[in-house]
Amino acid sequence: MRYKLVKGTKDIFLNDINKWQYIESTSKKILEDFGYSEIRTPIFESTDLFSRSIGVSTDIVEKEMYSFKDKKGRDLTLRPEGTASIVRAYVEHSLVPPVKFYHIGTMYRYEKPQSGRYREFYQIGIEAIGSISPFIDCEVIDLALFLLSKLGLTNLKIRLNSIGCRKCREVYKKILLEYLKKKELCKDCIRRMNLNPFRVLDCKNEQCIRVTSTPPSILNSLCEDCKKHFAEVKEILAEYKISYFEDPRLFRGLDYYTKTTFEIVTDELGAKNSVLGGGRYDYLVEELGGDSTPAIGWAFGVDRLVLALESAKFRFPDESKKLIFIAWTTETAKKQAFKIARRLRTEEFRCEMNYEKSLKAQLKLADRLEAKLTVIVGTHELKEGKVILRNMEDGSQRKIDIEKIELELKQIMC
Ligand code: AMP
């Protein structure tokens, strides 16, 4: 019986895994420099946590969650995003603000798989909990841009909006409902329109996207406080020459957002051009049982970033150490070769050997594995206390003392 990947998932290996590792290790370094520390939360949480945070009438909760009952009948869900779990952890462990976390991991959404959209995908995200200052809005946007450009993505654009607080949204809801009433919407949108008309604006149905392309701007419904906050965010961005374009349609598909919302888009991705999205969520900590605490965060899709970088012909650096292959000629030599490989690995060289193949086939394998050097252990040379060192790039060979292998390799490898 042969099995296939589940639809919307993928295996990442060989050349591709370097890309993921490069993105993860570079992101870790940069995020730590910006004061974020890593948090790992479980891949599944109680279903209620997500439906309450993300919102019952969102696409994610209505259609996309991988929910199941465990053997004791608990309702659990594979995390569709990172923020809810991190805020749950923040409240559960009674952490004291300010807190800055980053997370790296897989997310699960039952979406229609296509290029750049999967059912299991990787996100790297940050959450800055505890500040209401517009400076933090700008800091996280600036960090997002800095990180994506350090990772190699150029020509980035910021879509920026403010979706206000509860007060502003009550005002805007009426205006939006009035606008939506006259539109021909999909069944889902008609059903959820009165409950949560904002979700109509992020419906993925093409007809809905077309007929709601110019909604009334929420910016005209902002209260004084939200207006001031947004104006300050824009002022700081302008002062630091961070360019953006305002997009009053940017509601971002999750109910917990308040005030500033943003996305970073790139032309490299075609229609699904958003690589990173985020915003403020000033009510979420309170809604999940904590003290009222403002917060802001973002996440980018690693899979989507890889696609964008590939499309931009970015050359991913290979961060792995150069490989040394240890080959042998006879059974007696194989034992010595095994000993040498063991010795070199404890000295932190990256070594590989094969126990079955002929010498010719071993050298072929060394080539396929892109070894930089091969140490050939032969009975004849062993008698002289030597091995052969073969440069795999030009095929040149020379004899070296067994005792001096490490020394020689260090000189060549660095
Ligand atoms: P969101 O969590 O919806 O705000 O999305 C943030 C980022 O995650 C997006 O900009 C994408 O890069 C990525 N993303 C979201 N959904 C998917 C998906 N189904 N497949 C791949 N990447 C995704």
PDB file of N, CA, C and O in Angstrom, residues 217-280:
ATOM      1  N   SER A 217     -15.237  54.481   2.990  1.00  0.00           N
ATOM      2  CA  SER A 217     -14.018  54.348   3.798  1.00  0.00           C
ATOM      3  C   SER A 217     -14.341  54.404   5.280  1.00  0.00           C
ATOM      4  O   SER A 217     -15.066  55.296   5.741  1.00  0.00           O
ATOM      5  N   ILE A 218     -13.774  53.477   6.029  1.00  0.00           N
ATOM      6  CA  ILE A 218     -13.972  53.484   7.486  1.00  0.00           C
ATOM      7  C   ILE A 218     -13.262  54.685   8.114  1.00  0.00           C
ATOM      8  O   ILE A 218     -13.597  55.127   9.209  1.00  0.00           O
ATOM      9  N   LEU A 219     -12.274  55.229   7.379  1.00  0.00           N
ATOM     10  CA  LEU A 219     -11.502  56.339   7.957  1.00  0.00           C
ATOM     11  C   LEU A 219     -12.413  57.526   8.298  1.00  0.00           C
ATOM     12  O   LEU A 219     -12.145  58.277   9.225  1.00  0.00           O
ATOM     13  N   ASN A 220     -13.533  57.656   7.547  1.00  0.00           N
ATOM     14  CA  ASN A 220     -14.463  58.755   7.833  1.00  0.00           C
ATOM     15  C   ASN A 220     -15.291  58.494   9.086  1.00  0.00           C
ATOM     16  O   ASN A 220     -15.984  59.376   9.566  1.00  0.00           O
ATOM     17  N   SER A 221     -15.250  57.258   9.589  1.00  0.00           N
ATOM     18  CA  SER A 221     -16.062  56.938  10.771  1.00  0.00           C
ATOM     19  C   SER A 221     -15.223  56.828  12.047  1.00  0.00           C
ATOM     20  O   SER A 221     -15.744  56.444  13.086  1.00  0.00           O
ATOM     21  N   LEU A 222     -13.928  57.129  11.942  1.00  0.00           N
ATOM     22  CA  LEU A 222     -13.083  56.955  13.134  1.00  0.00           C
ATOM     23  C   LEU A 222     -13.407  57.985  14.212  1.00  0.00           C
ATOM     24  O   LEU A 222     -13.681  59.152  13.912  1.00  0.00           O
ATOM     25  N   CYS A 223     -13.355  57.569  15.477  1.00  0.00           N
ATOM     26  CA  CYS A 223     -13.550  58.498  16.592  1.00  0.00           C
ATOM     27  C   CYS A 223     -12.285  59.359  16.732  1.00  0.00           C
ATOM     28  O   CYS A 223     -11.261  59.058  16.104  1.00  0.00           O
ATOM     29  N   GLU A 224     -12.356  60.366  17.564  1.00  0.00           N
ATOM     30  CA  GLU A 224     -11.228  61.302  17.672  1.00  0.00           C
ATOM     31  C   GLU A 224      -9.937  60.588  18.067  1.00  0.00           C
ATOM     32  O   GLU A 224      -8.868  60.813  17.507  1.00  0.00           O
ATOM     33  N   ASP A 225     -10.072  59.681  19.047  1.00  0.00           N
ATOM     34  CA  ASP A 225      -8.890  58.979  19.547  1.00  0.00           C
ATOM     35  C   ASP A 225      -8.237  58.124  18.440  1.00  0.00           C
ATOM     36  O   ASP A 225      -7.017  58.148  18.251  1.00  0.00           O
ATOM     37  N   CYS A 226      -9.057  57.385  17.710  1.00  0.00           N
ATOM     38  CA  CYS A 226      -8.514  56.513  16.648  1.00  0.00           C
ATOM     39  C   CYS A 226      -7.946  57.337  15.496  1.00  0.00           C
ATOM     40  O   CYS A 226      -6.945  56.971  14.888  1.00  0.00           O
ATOM     41  N   LYS A 227      -8.625  58.459  15.221  1.00  0.00           N
ATOM     42  CA  LYS A 227      -8.146  59.344  14.164  1.00  0.00           C
ATOM     43  C   LYS A 227      -6.744  59.860  14.514  1.00  0.00           C
ATOM     44  O   LYS A 227      -5.835  59.862  13.695  1.00  0.00           O
ATOM     45  N   LYS A 228      -6.610  60.273  15.774  1.00  0.00           N
ATOM     46  CA  LYS A 228      -5.330  60.829  16.245  1.00  0.00           C
ATOM     47  C   LYS A 228      -4.240  59.740  16.177  1.00  0.00           C
ATOM     48  O   LYS A 228      -3.130  59.986  15.700  1.00  0.00           O
ATOM     49  N   HIS A 229      -4.603  58.562  16.640  1.00  0.00           N
ATOM     50  CA  HIS A 229      -3.622  57.466  16.631  1.00  0.00           C
ATOM     51  C   HIS A 229      -3.134  57.184  15.201  1.00  0.00           C
ATOM     52  O   HIS A 229      -1.937  57.079  14.952  1.00  0.00           O
ATOM     53  N   PHE A 230      -4.081  57.112  14.286  1.00  0.00           N
ATOM     54  CA  PHE A 230      -3.727  56.790  12.892  1.00  0.00           C
ATOM     55  C   PHE A 230      -2.882  57.913  12.280  1.00  0.00           C
ATOM     56  O   PHE A 230      -1.898  57.657  11.582  1.00  0.00           O
ATOM     57  N   ALA A 231      -3.265  59.158  12.612  1.00  0.00           N
ATOM     58  CA  ALA A 231      -2.506  60.291  12.072  1.00  0.00           C
ATOM     59  C   ALA A 231      -1.069  60.236  12.596  1.00  0.00           C
ATOM     60  O   ALA A 231      -0.107  60.477  11.840  1.00  0.00           O
ATOM     61  N   GLU A 232      -0.915  59.890  13.860  1.00  0.00           N
ATOM     62  CA  GLU A 232       0.441  59.820  14.427  1.00  0.00           C
ATOM     63  C   GLU A 232       1.256  58.690  13.806  1.00  0.00           C
ATOM     64  O   GLU A 232       2.443  58.839  13.525  1.00  0.00           O
ATOM     65  N   VAL A 233       0.598  57.560  13.587  1.00  0.00           N
ATOM     66  CA  VAL A 233       1.306  56.438  12.945  1.00  0.00           C
ATOM     67  C   VAL A 233       1.831  56.896  11.577  1.00  0.00           C
ATOM     68  O   VAL A 233       2.999  56.697  11.243  1.00  0.00           O
ATOM     69  N   LYS A 234       0.961  57.550  10.824  1.00  0.00           N
ATOM     70  CA  LYS A 234       1.353  57.964   9.471  1.00  0.00           C
ATOM     71  C   LYS A 234       2.468  59.020   9.516  1.00  0.00           C
ATOM     72  O   LYS A 234       3.369  59.016   8.691  1.00  0.00           O
ATOM     73  N   GLU A 235       2.364  59.911  10.529  1.00  0.00           N
ATOM     74  CA  GLU A 235       3.382  60.957  10.680  1.00  0.00           C
ATOM     75  C   GLU A 235       4.759  60.331  10.949  1.00  0.00           C
ATOM     76  O   GLU A 235       5.759  60.705  10.339  1.00  0.00           O
ATOM     77  N   ILE A 236       4.784  59.348  11.856  1.00  0.00           N
ATOM     78  CA  ILE A 236       6.070  58.715  12.194  1.00  0.00           C
ATOM     79  C   ILE A 236       6.614  57.957  10.982  1.00  0.00           C
ATOM     80  O   ILE A 236       7.793  58.043  10.655  1.00  0.00           O
ATOM     81  N   LEU A 237       5.728  57.243  10.287  1.00  0.00           N
ATOM     82  CA  LEU A 237       6.182  56.506   9.094  1.00  0.00           C
ATOM     83  C   LEU A 237       6.786  57.482   8.088  1.00  0.00           C
ATOM     84  O   LEU A 237       7.849  57.231   7.521  1.00  0.00           O
ATOM     85  N   ALA A 238       6.094  58.616   7.901  1.00  0.00           N
ATOM     86  CA  ALA A 238       6.577  59.600   6.920  1.00  0.00           C
ATOM     87  C   ALA A 238       7.923  60.172   7.363  1.00  0.00           C
ATOM     88  O   ALA A 238       8.834  60.340   6.547  1.00  0.00           O
ATOM     89  N   GLU A 239       8.045  60.430   8.657  1.00  0.00           N
ATOM     90  CA  GLU A 239       9.289  61.007   9.166  1.00  0.00           C
ATOM     91  C   GLU A 239      10.476  60.074   8.871  1.00  0.00           C
ATOM     92  O   GLU A 239      11.580  60.521   8.592  1.00  0.00           O
ATOM     93  N   TYR A 240      10.232  58.782   8.958  1.00  0.00           N
ATOM     94  CA  TYR A 240      11.325  57.839   8.702  1.00  0.00           C
ATOM     95  C   TYR A 240      11.325  57.318   7.261  1.00  0.00           C
ATOM     96  O   TYR A 240      11.942  56.319   6.958  1.00  0.00           O
ATOM     97  N   LYS A 241      10.590  58.044   6.427  1.00  0.00           N
ATOM     98  CA  LYS A 241      10.558  57.748   4.982  1.00  0.00           C
ATOM     99  C   LYS A 241      10.144  56.303   4.683  1.00  0.00           C
ATOM    100  O   LYS A 241      10.684  55.643   3.799  1.00  0.00           O
ATOM    101  N   ILE A 242       9.210  55.815   5.489  1.00  0.00           N
ATOM    102  CA  ILE A 242       8.665  54.484   5.217  1.00  0.00           C
ATOM    103  C   ILE A 242       7.396  54.702   4.402  1.00  0.00           C
ATOM    104  O   ILE A 242       6.408  55.241   4.914  1.00  0.00           O
ATOM    105  N   SER A 243       7.438  54.347   3.113  1.00  0.00           N
ATOM    106  CA  SER A 243       6.271  54.676   2.293  1.00  0.00           C
ATOM    107  C   SER A 243       5.202  53.588   2.389  1.00  0.00           C
ATOM    108  O   SER A 243       5.493  52.418   2.617  1.00  0.00           O
ATOM    109  N   TYR A 244       3.963  54.015   2.236  1.00  0.00           N
ATOM    110  CA  TYR A 244       2.818  53.108   2.381  1.00  0.00           C
ATOM    111  C   TYR A 244       1.716  53.637   1.485  1.00  0.00           C
ATOM    112  O   TYR A 244       1.784  54.772   1.020  1.00  0.00           O
ATOM    113  N   PHE A 245       0.739  52.772   1.200  1.00  0.00           N
ATOM    114  CA  PHE A 245      -0.464  53.343   0.590  1.00  0.00           C
ATOM    115  C   PHE A 245      -1.670  52.952   1.417  1.00  0.00           C
ATOM    116  O   PHE A 245      -1.745  51.832   1.935  1.00  0.00           O
ATOM    117  N   GLU A 246      -2.560  53.927   1.586  1.00  0.00           N
ATOM    118  CA  GLU A 246      -3.732  53.691   2.409  1.00  0.00           C
ATOM    119  C   GLU A 246      -4.734  52.847   1.651  1.00  0.00           C
ATOM    120  O   GLU A 246      -4.990  53.101   0.479  1.00  0.00           O
ATOM    121  N   ASP A 247      -5.283  51.841   2.316  1.00  0.00           N
ATOM    122  CA  ASP A 247      -6.259  50.984   1.672  1.00  0.00           C
ATOM    123  C   ASP A 247      -7.424  50.737   2.638  1.00  0.00           C
ATOM    124  O   ASP A 247      -7.345  49.856   3.502  1.00  0.00           O
ATOM    125  N   PRO A 248      -8.487  51.533   2.512  1.00  0.00           N
ATOM    126  CA  PRO A 248      -9.594  51.432   3.468  1.00  0.00           C
ATOM    127  C   PRO A 248     -10.354  50.109   3.392  1.00  0.00           C
ATOM    128  O   PRO A 248     -11.225  49.843   4.216  1.00  0.00           O
ATOM    129  N   ARG A 249      -9.976  49.253   2.432  1.00  0.00           N
ATOM    130  CA  ARG A 249     -10.643  47.955   2.299  1.00  0.00           C
ATOM    131  C   ARG A 249      -9.952  46.870   3.142  1.00  0.00           C
ATOM    132  O   ARG A 249     -10.405  45.746   3.222  1.00  0.00           O
ATOM    133  N   LEU A 250      -8.846  47.270   3.784  1.00  0.00           N
ATOM    134  CA  LEU A 250      -8.027  46.263   4.467  1.00  0.00           C
ATOM    135  C   LEU A 250      -8.579  45.934   5.866  1.00  0.00           C
ATOM    136  O   LEU A 250      -8.277  46.616   6.844  1.00  0.00           O
ATOM    137  N   PHE A 251      -9.420  44.897   5.928  1.00  0.00           N
ATOM    138  CA  PHE A 251     -10.014  44.506   7.214  1.00  0.00           C
ATOM    139  C   PHE A 251      -9.368  43.278   7.814  1.00  0.00           C
ATOM    140  O   PHE A 251      -9.479  42.985   8.982  1.00  0.00           O
ATOM    141  N   ARG A 252      -8.701  42.494   7.001  1.00  0.00           N
ATOM    142  CA  ARG A 252      -7.827  41.424   7.423  1.00  0.00           C
ATOM    143  C   ARG A 252      -8.457  40.164   8.019  1.00  0.00           C
ATOM    144  O   ARG A 252      -7.789  39.448   8.754  1.00  0.00           O
ATOM    145  N   GLY A 253      -9.691  39.876   7.754  1.00  0.00           N
ATOM    146  CA  GLY A 253     -10.212  38.529   7.980  1.00  0.00           C
ATOM    147  C   GLY A 253     -10.296  37.974   9.389  1.00  0.00           C
ATOM    148  O   GLY A 253     -10.708  36.842   9.579  1.00  0.00           O
ATOM    149  N   LEU A 254      -9.860  38.721  10.386  1.00  0.00           N
ATOM    150  CA  LEU A 254      -9.943  38.225  11.759  1.00  0.00           C
ATOM    151  C   LEU A 254     -10.585  39.316  12.610  1.00  0.00           C
ATOM    152  O   LEU A 254     -10.246  40.489  12.477  1.00  0.00           O
ATOM    153  N   ASP A 255     -11.510  38.902  13.485  1.00  0.00           N
ATOM    154  CA  ASP A 255     -12.292  39.901  14.233  1.00  0.00           C
ATOM    155  C   ASP A 255     -11.500  40.665  15.289  1.00  0.00           C
ATOM    156  O   ASP A 255     -11.913  41.727  15.718  1.00  0.00           O
ATOM    157  N   TYR A 256     -10.366  40.100  15.738  1.00  0.00           N
ATOM    158  CA  TYR A 256      -9.726  40.747  16.902  1.00  0.00           C
ATOM    159  C   TYR A 256      -8.987  42.032  16.578  1.00  0.00           C
ATOM    160  O   TYR A 256      -8.582  42.759  17.474  1.00  0.00           O
ATOM    161  N   TYR A 257      -8.810  42.348  15.301  1.00  0.00           N
ATOM    162  CA  TYR A 257      -8.045  43.557  14.980  1.00  0.00           C
ATOM    163  C   TYR A 257      -8.772  44.838  15.378  1.00  0.00           C
ATOM    164  O   TYR A 257      -9.991  44.932  15.316  1.00  0.00           O
ATOM    165  N   THR A 258      -7.969  45.830  15.777  1.00  0.00           N
ATOM    166  CA  THR A 258      -8.478  47.173  16.093  1.00  0.00           C
ATOM    167  C   THR A 258      -7.474  48.185  15.527  1.00  0.00           C
ATOM    168  O   THR A 258      -6.330  47.811  15.268  1.00  0.00           O
ATOM    169  N   LYS A 259      -7.899  49.388  15.371  1.00  0.00           N
ATOM    170  CA  LYS A 259      -7.016  50.481  14.902  1.00  0.00           C
ATOM    171  C   LYS A 259      -6.149  50.056  13.695  1.00  0.00           C
ATOM    172  O   LYS A 259      -6.669  49.578  12.701  1.00  0.00           O
ATOM    173  N   THR A 260      -4.805  50.173  13.837  1.00  0.00           N
ATOM    174  CA  THR A 260      -3.916  49.962  12.685  1.00  0.00           C
ATOM    175  C   THR A 260      -3.949  48.526  12.154  1.00  0.00           C
ATOM    176  O   THR A 260      -3.740  47.576  12.911  1.00  0.00           O
ATOM    177  N   THR A 261      -4.189  48.388  10.848  1.00  0.00           N
ATOM    178  CA  THR A 261      -3.992  47.086  10.195  1.00  0.00           C
ATOM    179  C   THR A 261      -3.071  47.322   8.994  1.00  0.00           C
ATOM    180  O   THR A 261      -3.061  48.416   8.429  1.00  0.00           O
ATOM    181  N   PHE A 262      -2.307  46.305   8.647  1.00  0.00           N
ATOM    182  CA  PHE A 262      -1.378  46.475   7.520  1.00  0.00           C
ATOM    183  C   PHE A 262      -1.064  45.133   6.872  1.00  0.00           C
ATOM    184  O   PHE A 262      -1.235  44.081   7.477  1.00  0.00           O
ATOM    185  N   GLU A 263      -0.627  45.239   5.627  1.00  0.00           N
ATOM    186  CA  GLU A 263      -0.135  44.068   4.913  1.00  0.00           C
ATOM    187  C   GLU A 263       1.083  44.502   4.118  1.00  0.00           C
ATOM    188  O   GLU A 263       1.183  45.661   3.722  1.00  0.00           O
ATOM    189  N   ILE A 264       1.997  43.581   3.904  1.00  0.00           N
ATOM    190  CA  ILE A 264       3.108  43.875   2.994  1.00  0.00           C
ATOM    191  C   ILE A 264       2.902  43.025   1.754  1.00  0.00           C
ATOM    192  O   ILE A 264       2.676  41.813   1.843  1.00  0.00           O
ATOM    193  N   VAL A 265       2.909  43.693   0.620  1.00  0.00           N
ATOM    194  CA  VAL A 265       2.642  42.991  -0.637  1.00  0.00           C
ATOM    195  C   VAL A 265       3.854  43.096  -1.562  1.00  0.00           C
ATOM    196  O   VAL A 265       4.668  44.004  -1.428  1.00  0.00           O
ATOM    197  N   THR A 266       3.961  42.109  -2.446  1.00  0.00           N
ATOM    198  CA  THR A 266       5.060  42.122  -3.415  1.00  0.00           C
ATOM    199  C   THR A 266       4.515  41.713  -4.784  1.00  0.00           C
ATOM    200  O   THR A 266       3.636  40.854  -4.874  1.00  0.00           O
ATOM    201  N   ASP A 267       5.064  42.323  -5.834  1.00  0.00           N
ATOM    202  CA  ASP A 267       4.618  41.993  -7.192  1.00  0.00           C
ATOM    203  C   ASP A 267       5.025  40.578  -7.589  1.00  0.00           C
ATOM    204  O   ASP A 267       4.530  40.037  -8.571  1.00  0.00           O
ATOM    205  N   GLU A 268       5.946  39.988  -6.828  1.00  0.00           N
ATOM    206  CA  GLU A 268       6.452  38.657  -7.191  1.00  0.00           C
ATOM    207  C   GLU A 268       5.406  37.557  -7.049  1.00  0.00           C
ATOM    208  O   GLU A 268       5.601  36.448  -7.504  1.00  0.00           O
ATOM    209  N   LEU A 269       4.285  37.861  -6.357  1.00  0.00           N
ATOM    210  CA  LEU A 269       3.353  36.786  -6.024  1.00  0.00           C
ATOM    211  C   LEU A 269       2.069  36.771  -6.842  1.00  0.00           C
ATOM    212  O   LEU A 269       1.198  35.950  -6.583  1.00  0.00           O
ATOM    213  N   GLY A 270       1.932  37.645  -7.810  1.00  0.00           N
ATOM    214  CA  GLY A 270       0.702  37.673  -8.612  1.00  0.00           C
ATOM    215  C   GLY A 270      -0.494  38.028  -7.749  1.00  0.00           C
ATOM    216  O   GLY A 270      -0.399  38.893  -6.868  1.00  0.00           O
ATOM    217  N   ALA A 271      -1.601  37.302  -7.943  1.00  0.00           N
ATOM    218  CA  ALA A 271      -2.845  37.676  -7.269  1.00  0.00           C
ATOM    219  C   ALA A 271      -2.746  37.541  -5.750  1.00  0.00           C
ATOM    220  O   ALA A 271      -3.230  38.382  -5.004  1.00  0.00           O
ATOM    221  N   LYS A 272      -2.104  36.455  -5.301  1.00  0.00           N
ATOM    222  CA  LYS A 272      -1.975  36.293  -3.844  1.00  0.00           C
ATOM    223  C   LYS A 272      -0.712  37.006  -3.400  1.00  0.00           C
ATOM    224  O   LYS A 272       0.292  36.409  -3.042  1.00  0.00           O
ATOM    225  N   ASN A 273      -0.760  38.354  -3.465  1.00  0.00           N
ATOM    226  CA  ASN A 273       0.485  39.094  -3.345  1.00  0.00           C
ATOM    227  C   ASN A 273       0.848  39.495  -1.922  1.00  0.00           C
ATOM    228  O   ASN A 273       1.864  40.108  -1.692  1.00  0.00           O
ATOM    229  N   SER A 274      -0.003  39.107  -0.943  1.00  0.00           N
ATOM    230  CA  SER A 274       0.332  39.500   0.429  1.00  0.00           C
ATOM    231  C   SER A 274       1.273  38.473   1.035  1.00  0.00           C
ATOM    232  O   SER A 274       0.993  37.277   1.050  1.00  0.00           O
ATOM    233  N   VAL A 275       2.398  38.977   1.519  1.00  0.00           N
ATOM    234  CA  VAL A 275       3.348  38.044   2.129  1.00  0.00           C
ATOM    235  C   VAL A 275       3.284  38.137   3.653  1.00  0.00           C
ATOM    236  O   VAL A 275       3.572  37.163   4.351  1.00  0.00           O
ATOM    237  N   LEU A 276       2.859  39.300   4.148  1.00  0.00           N
ATOM    238  CA  LEU A 276       2.824  39.511   5.608  1.00  0.00           C
ATOM    239  C   LEU A 276       1.595  40.323   5.975  1.00  0.00           C
ATOM    240  O   LEU A 276       1.204  41.226   5.242  1.00  0.00           O
ATOM    241  N   GLY A 277       0.996  39.997   7.101  1.00  0.00           N
ATOM    242  CA  GLY A 277      -0.168  40.767   7.525  1.00  0.00           C
ATOM    243  C   GLY A 277      -0.197  40.907   9.035  1.00  0.00           C
ATOM    244  O   GLY A 277       0.310  40.038   9.761  1.00  0.00           O
ATOM    245  N   GLY A 278      -0.769  42.016   9.483  1.00  0.00           N
ATOM    246  CA  GLY A 278      -0.839  42.187  10.933  1.00  0.00           C
ATOM    247  C   GLY A 278      -1.667  43.377  11.332  1.00  0.00           C
ATOM    248  O   GLY A 278      -2.310  44.022  10.494  1.00  0.00           O
ATOM    249  N   GLY A 279      -1.625  43.673  12.613  1.00  0.00           N
ATOM    250  CA  GLY A 279      -2.367  44.811  13.113  1.00  0.00           C
ATOM    251  C   GLY A 279      -2.445  44.811  14.621  1.00  0.00           C
ATOM    252  O   GLY A 279      -1.909  43.919  15.295  1.00  0.00           O
ATOM    253  N   ARG A 280      -3.124  45.843  15.120  1.00  0.00           N
ATOM    254  CA  ARG A 280      -3.357  45.948  16.568  1.00  0.00           C
ATOM    255  C   ARG A 280      -4.487  45.032  16.973  1.00  0.00           C
ATOM    256  O   ARG A 280      -5.405  44.774  16.184  1.00  0.00           O
TER     257      ARG A 280
END
